[in-house]
């Protein structure tokens, strides 16, 4: 079987991967600091939004980004893990069975983190959501650690740099396994949306994590002041 350098990961998948890693790491590190609350909430919302994007991209994205490409059952996962102990470990151009389960777990738990975080910071449900939020965050951290260890082990066994492939998008494989395009426009739009959200969020702190501004009350107050000022002007004219 002849192999060549082929494009496997499209740009949206790569942008999602690294922005999700940054968002989770940043949100986890700032979770216990009140002074970093804005950063934590902003990255938390980004984390949840990215997961929603990935759920959609898993249905309409390129070949190896689609869930149908890495829908492995328990038997396939066990067989893959056993093969890692052999001289010829099972190789996959896209996500391998063990990695696919890590991805599904992160996506599902991530939805729970996003929902509980939203409830927590909007005073819905009390302390119960705080416990749920913390437990889910720790579970994802554990899965991430296992996933990273698996990537390093697979990289060594298969003699390929998997982290680099998630940067460049290229791996060794058969020409028939390559994707047709990188979907650069979608990737650029995703990156711009997240970066734009970060810039906007840090400029509107009160509307994101503080009490909402009562615009109607402010307008009524300004209107009342204007009316009083108008009456004083009329009195001056009469004098």
Tab-separated table of C-alpha atoms in Angstrom:
chain	number	residue	atom	x	y	z
A	1	UNK	CA	0.000	0.000	0.000
A	2	UNK	CA	1.567	3.265	-1.115
A	3	UNK	CA	1.025	6.357	1.007
A	4	UNK	CA	1.573	10.015	0.389
A	5	UNK	CA	1.110	13.336	2.161
A	6	UNK	CA	-2.630	14.092	2.143
A	7	UNK	CA	-4.933	16.732	3.607
A	8	UNK	CA	-6.985	15.170	6.413
A	9	UNK	CA	-8.127	17.964	8.744
A	10	UNK	CA	-9.953	20.976	7.354
A	11	UNK	CA	-9.302	24.456	8.739
A	12	UNK	CA	-12.578	24.731	10.730
A	13	UNK	CA	-11.709	21.507	12.576
A	14	UNK	CA	-8.216	22.766	13.371
A	15	UNK	CA	-9.430	26.194	14.467
A	16	UNK	CA	-12.073	24.561	16.640
A	17	UNK	CA	-9.539	22.209	18.217
A	18	UNK	CA	-7.053	24.863	19.324
A	19	UNK	CA	-9.607	27.500	20.334
A	20	UNK	CA	-11.446	24.888	22.398
A	21	UNK	CA	-8.183	23.930	24.121
A	22	UNK	CA	-7.387	27.591	24.863
A	23	UNK	CA	-10.916	28.307	26.090
A	24	UNK	CA	-11.068	25.308	28.414
A	25	UNK	CA	-7.570	25.802	29.817
A	26	UNK	CA	-8.148	29.503	30.434
A	27	UNK	CA	-11.583	28.971	31.976
A	28	UNK	CA	-10.306	26.194	34.243
A	29	UNK	CA	-7.319	28.218	35.472
A	30	UNK	CA	-9.459	31.275	36.276
A	31	UNK	CA	-12.373	29.367	37.816
A	32	UNK	CA	-11.529	30.143	41.460
A	33	UNK	CA	-10.586	33.807	41.040
A	34	UNK	CA	-13.251	36.461	41.445
A	35	UNK	CA	-10.980	39.113	39.915
A	36	UNK	CA	-10.710	36.975	36.757
A	37	UNK	CA	-14.425	36.316	36.581
A	38	UNK	CA	-14.913	38.121	33.287
A	39	UNK	CA	-12.162	36.058	31.642
A	40	UNK	CA	-13.616	32.833	33.060
A	41	UNK	CA	-17.149	33.571	31.874
A	42	UNK	CA	-16.005	34.804	28.459
A	43	UNK	CA	-13.909	31.706	27.828
A	44	UNK	CA	-16.697	29.519	29.205
A	45	UNK	CA	-19.204	30.950	26.748
A	46	UNK	CA	-16.615	30.513	23.982
A	47	UNK	CA	-16.129	26.886	25.002
A	48	UNK	CA	-19.872	26.210	24.827
A	49	UNK	CA	-20.258	28.050	21.528
A	50	UNK	CA	-17.401	26.113	19.958
A	51	UNK	CA	-18.984	22.834	21.007
A	52	UNK	CA	-22.256	23.844	19.366
A	53	UNK	CA	-20.325	24.632	16.195
A	54	UNK	CA	-18.603	21.235	16.313
A	55	UNK	CA	-21.925	19.440	16.633
A	56	UNK	CA	-23.078	21.118	13.430
A	57	UNK	CA	-19.742	20.606	11.672
A	58	UNK	CA	-19.864	16.953	12.614
A	59	UNK	CA	-22.902	16.659	10.365
A	60	UNK	CA	-21.975	18.900	7.431
A	61	UNK	CA	-18.169	19.125	7.579
A	62	UNK	CA	-15.559	17.351	5.486
A	63	UNK	CA	-15.077	13.593	5.481
A	64	UNK	CA	-12.910	13.062	8.571
A	65	UNK	CA	-14.676	15.783	10.568
A	66	UNK	CA	-18.062	14.053	10.305
A	67	UNK	CA	-19.282	11.890	13.159
A	68	UNK	CA	-20.047	9.118	10.700
A	69	UNK	CA	-16.304	8.796	10.048
A	70	UNK	CA	-15.489	7.957	13.669
A	71	UNK	CA	-18.608	6.226	14.984
A	72	UNK	CA	-16.888	3.296	16.697
A	73	UNK	CA	-18.527	0.836	19.065
A	74	UNK	CA	-16.997	-0.578	22.273
A	75	UNK	CA	-15.577	-3.655	20.512
A	76	UNK	CA	-13.659	-1.485	18.049
A	77	UNK	CA	-12.248	0.594	20.895
A	78	UNK	CA	-11.063	-2.496	22.784
A	79	UNK	CA	-9.594	-4.006	19.608
A	80	UNK	CA	-7.720	-0.764	18.900
A	81	UNK	CA	-6.298	-0.561	22.418
A	82	UNK	CA	-5.157	-4.179	22.208
A	83	UNK	CA	-3.478	-3.519	18.877
A	84	UNK	CA	-1.309	-0.877	20.520
A	85	UNK	CA	0.415	-3.690	22.402
A	86	UNK	CA	1.224	-5.550	19.210
A	87	UNK	CA	3.985	-5.011	16.680
A	88	UNK	CA	1.498	-3.674	14.147
A	89	UNK	CA	-0.803	-1.211	15.908
A	90	UNK	CA	-4.047	-0.384	14.118
A	91	UNK	CA	-3.681	2.858	12.143
A	92	UNK	CA	-6.399	5.360	11.271
A	93	UNK	CA	-6.050	8.383	9.020
A	94	UNK	CA	-8.860	10.175	10.836
A	95	UNK	CA	-9.790	9.847	14.499
A	96	UNK	CA	-8.960	6.455	15.972
A	97	UNK	CA	-11.568	4.569	18.057
A	98	UNK	CA	-10.138	5.550	21.454
A	99	UNK	CA	-9.739	9.183	20.417
A	100	UNK	CA	-13.291	9.271	19.073
A	101	UNK	CA	-14.715	8.318	22.444
A	102	UNK	CA	-12.688	11.069	24.100
A	103	UNK	CA	-14.138	13.540	21.606
A	104	UNK	CA	-17.710	12.425	22.241
A	105	UNK	CA	-17.183	12.599	26.001
A	106	UNK	CA	-15.747	16.123	25.811
A	107	UNK	CA	-18.622	17.299	23.610
A	108	UNK	CA	-21.313	15.857	25.869
A	109	UNK	CA	-19.723	16.975	29.126
A	110	UNK	CA	-18.959	20.341	27.561
A	111	UNK	CA	-22.646	20.920	26.922
A	112	UNK	CA	-23.271	20.220	30.599
A	113	UNK	CA	-20.504	22.619	31.607
A	114	UNK	CA	-21.956	25.356	29.422
A	115	UNK	CA	-25.515	24.864	30.701
A	116	UNK	CA	-24.522	24.668	34.375
A	117	UNK	CA	-22.187	27.632	34.010
A	118	UNK	CA	-24.944	29.740	32.473
A	119	UNK	CA	-27.323	28.768	35.276
A	120	UNK	CA	-24.698	29.427	37.939
A	121	UNK	CA	-23.802	32.923	36.784
A	122	UNK	CA	-27.434	33.890	36.323
A	123	UNK	CA	-28.446	32.701	39.811
A	124	UNK	CA	-30.548	29.793	38.571
A	125	UNK	CA	-30.724	26.649	40.700
A	126	UNK	CA	-28.530	27.756	43.580
A	127	UNK	CA	-25.442	25.873	44.761
A	128	UNK	CA	-26.463	22.629	43.070
A	129	UNK	CA	-25.268	23.909	39.714
A	130	UNK	CA	-21.999	25.038	41.263
A	131	UNK	CA	-21.224	21.448	42.279
A	132	UNK	CA	-22.299	20.102	38.881
A	133	UNK	CA	-20.215	22.709	37.085
A	134	UNK	CA	-17.104	21.863	39.091
A	135	UNK	CA	-17.498	18.093	38.755
A	136	UNK	CA	-18.020	18.283	34.990
A	137	UNK	CA	-15.006	20.558	34.612
A	138	UNK	CA	-12.799	18.110	36.492
A	139	UNK	CA	-14.114	15.201	34.424
A	140	UNK	CA	-13.249	16.994	31.199
A	141	UNK	CA	-9.800	17.809	32.546
A	142	UNK	CA	-9.239	14.123	33.274
A	143	UNK	CA	-10.364	13.127	29.789
A	144	UNK	CA	-8.134	15.785	28.240
A	145	UNK	CA	-5.118	14.450	30.148
A	146	UNK	CA	-5.862	10.887	28.983
A	147	UNK	CA	-6.447	12.138	25.438
A	148	UNK	CA	-3.124	13.988	25.331
A	149	UNK	CA	-1.341	10.904	26.673
A	150	UNK	CA	-3.026	8.808	23.987
A	151	UNK	CA	-1.963	11.241	21.273
A	152	UNK	CA	1.650	11.078	22.417
A	153	UNK	CA	1.596	7.269	22.590
A	154	UNK	CA	-0.010	6.975	19.147
A	155	UNK	CA	2.491	9.436	17.719
A	156	UNK	CA	5.341	7.284	19.000
A	157	UNK	CA	3.876	3.945	17.897
A	158	UNK	CA	2.867	5.142	14.427
A	159	UNK	CA	5.949	7.301	13.910
A	160	UNK	CA	3.850	10.353	13.063
A	161	UNK	CA	3.450	13.729	14.723
A	162	UNK	CA	-0.271	13.933	15.499
A	163	UNK	CA	-0.167	17.373	17.195
A	164	UNK	CA	1.565	18.794	14.110
A	165	UNK	CA	-1.103	17.298	11.844
A	166	UNK	CA	-3.733	19.229	13.769
A	167	UNK	CA	-1.790	22.388	12.887
A	168	UNK	CA	-0.961	21.696	9.242
A	169	UNK	CA	-3.906	19.426	8.458
A	170	UNK	CA	-1.670	16.869	6.702
A	171	UNK	CA	-0.950	13.216	7.471
A	172	UNK	CA	0.386	10.215	5.582
A	173	UNK	CA	-2.296	8.153	3.872
A	174	UNK	CA	-3.705	6.946	0.603
A	175	UNK	CA	-4.697	9.548	-1.965
A	176	UNK	CA	-8.288	8.301	-1.853
A	177	UNK	CA	-8.483	9.190	1.865
A	178	UNK	CA	-7.751	12.886	1.358
A	179	UNK	CA	-10.422	15.556	1.743
A	180	UNK	CA	-11.247	17.742	-1.227
A	181	UNK	CA	-10.647	21.144	0.347
A	182	UNK	CA	-9.669	22.967	3.530
A	183	UNK	CA	-12.885	25.084	3.867
A	184	UNK	CA	-10.777	28.149	4.620
A	185	UNK	CA	-13.699	30.599	4.548
A	186	UNK	CA	-15.613	28.712	7.236
A	187	UNK	CA	-12.447	28.464	9.327
A	188	UNK	CA	-11.781	32.184	9.013
A	189	UNK	CA	-15.378	32.991	9.960
A	190	UNK	CA	-15.151	30.771	13.049
A	191	UNK	CA	-11.896	32.358	14.178
A	192	UNK	CA	-13.235	35.856	13.551
A	193	UNK	CA	-16.430	35.122	15.478
A	194	UNK	CA	-14.572	33.883	18.556
A	195	UNK	CA	-11.928	36.612	18.530
A	196	UNK	CA	-14.616	39.223	17.930
A	197	UNK	CA	-16.595	37.891	20.878
A	198	UNK	CA	-13.553	38.111	23.118
A	199	UNK	CA	-12.854	41.710	22.150
A	200	UNK	CA	-16.482	42.689	22.540
A	201	UNK	CA	-16.875	40.886	25.862
A	202	UNK	CA	-13.942	42.605	27.474
A	203	UNK	CA	-15.434	45.927	26.416
A	204	UNK	CA	-18.892	45.311	27.898
A	205	UNK	CA	-18.129	43.744	31.276
A	206	UNK	CA	-21.311	44.868	33.025
A	207	UNK	CA	-23.646	43.446	30.413
A	208	UNK	CA	-21.841	40.086	30.416
A	209	UNK	CA	-21.306	39.259	34.096
A	210	UNK	CA	-22.919	42.056	36.080
A	211	UNK	CA	-26.410	43.353	36.577
A	212	UNK	CA	-28.140	44.308	33.314
A	213	UNK	CA	-28.591	48.002	32.686
A	214	UNK	CA	-32.195	49.186	32.948
A	215	UNK	CA	-32.304	51.218	29.759
A	216	UNK	CA	-35.977	52.082	30.120
A	217	UNK	CA	-35.413	53.543	33.576
A	218	UNK	CA	-32.500	55.590	32.323
A	219	UNK	CA	-34.526	56.923	29.434
A	220	UNK	CA	-37.386	57.847	31.741
A	221	UNK	CA	-34.943	59.589	34.042
A	222	UNK	CA	-33.398	61.562	31.191
A	223	UNK	CA	-36.854	62.406	29.910
A	224	UNK	CA	-37.891	63.664	33.348
A	225	UNK	CA	-34.740	65.779	33.634
A	226	UNK	CA	-35.344	67.187	30.193
A	227	UNK	CA	-38.911	68.083	31.141
A	228	UNK	CA	-37.765	69.864	34.302
A	229	UNK	CA	-35.112	71.736	32.353
A	230	UNK	CA	-37.729	72.752	29.812
A	231	UNK	CA	-39.988	74.186	32.516
A	232	UNK	CA	-37.116	76.218	33.934
A	233	UNK	CA	-36.396	77.535	30.424
A	234	UNK	CA	-40.041	78.547	30.043
A	235	UNK	CA	-39.942	80.329	33.392
A	236	UNK	CA	-36.828	82.217	32.349
A	237	UNK	CA	-38.520	83.304	29.140
A	238	UNK	CA	-41.527	84.594	31.097
A	239	UNK	CA	-39.254	86.685	33.302
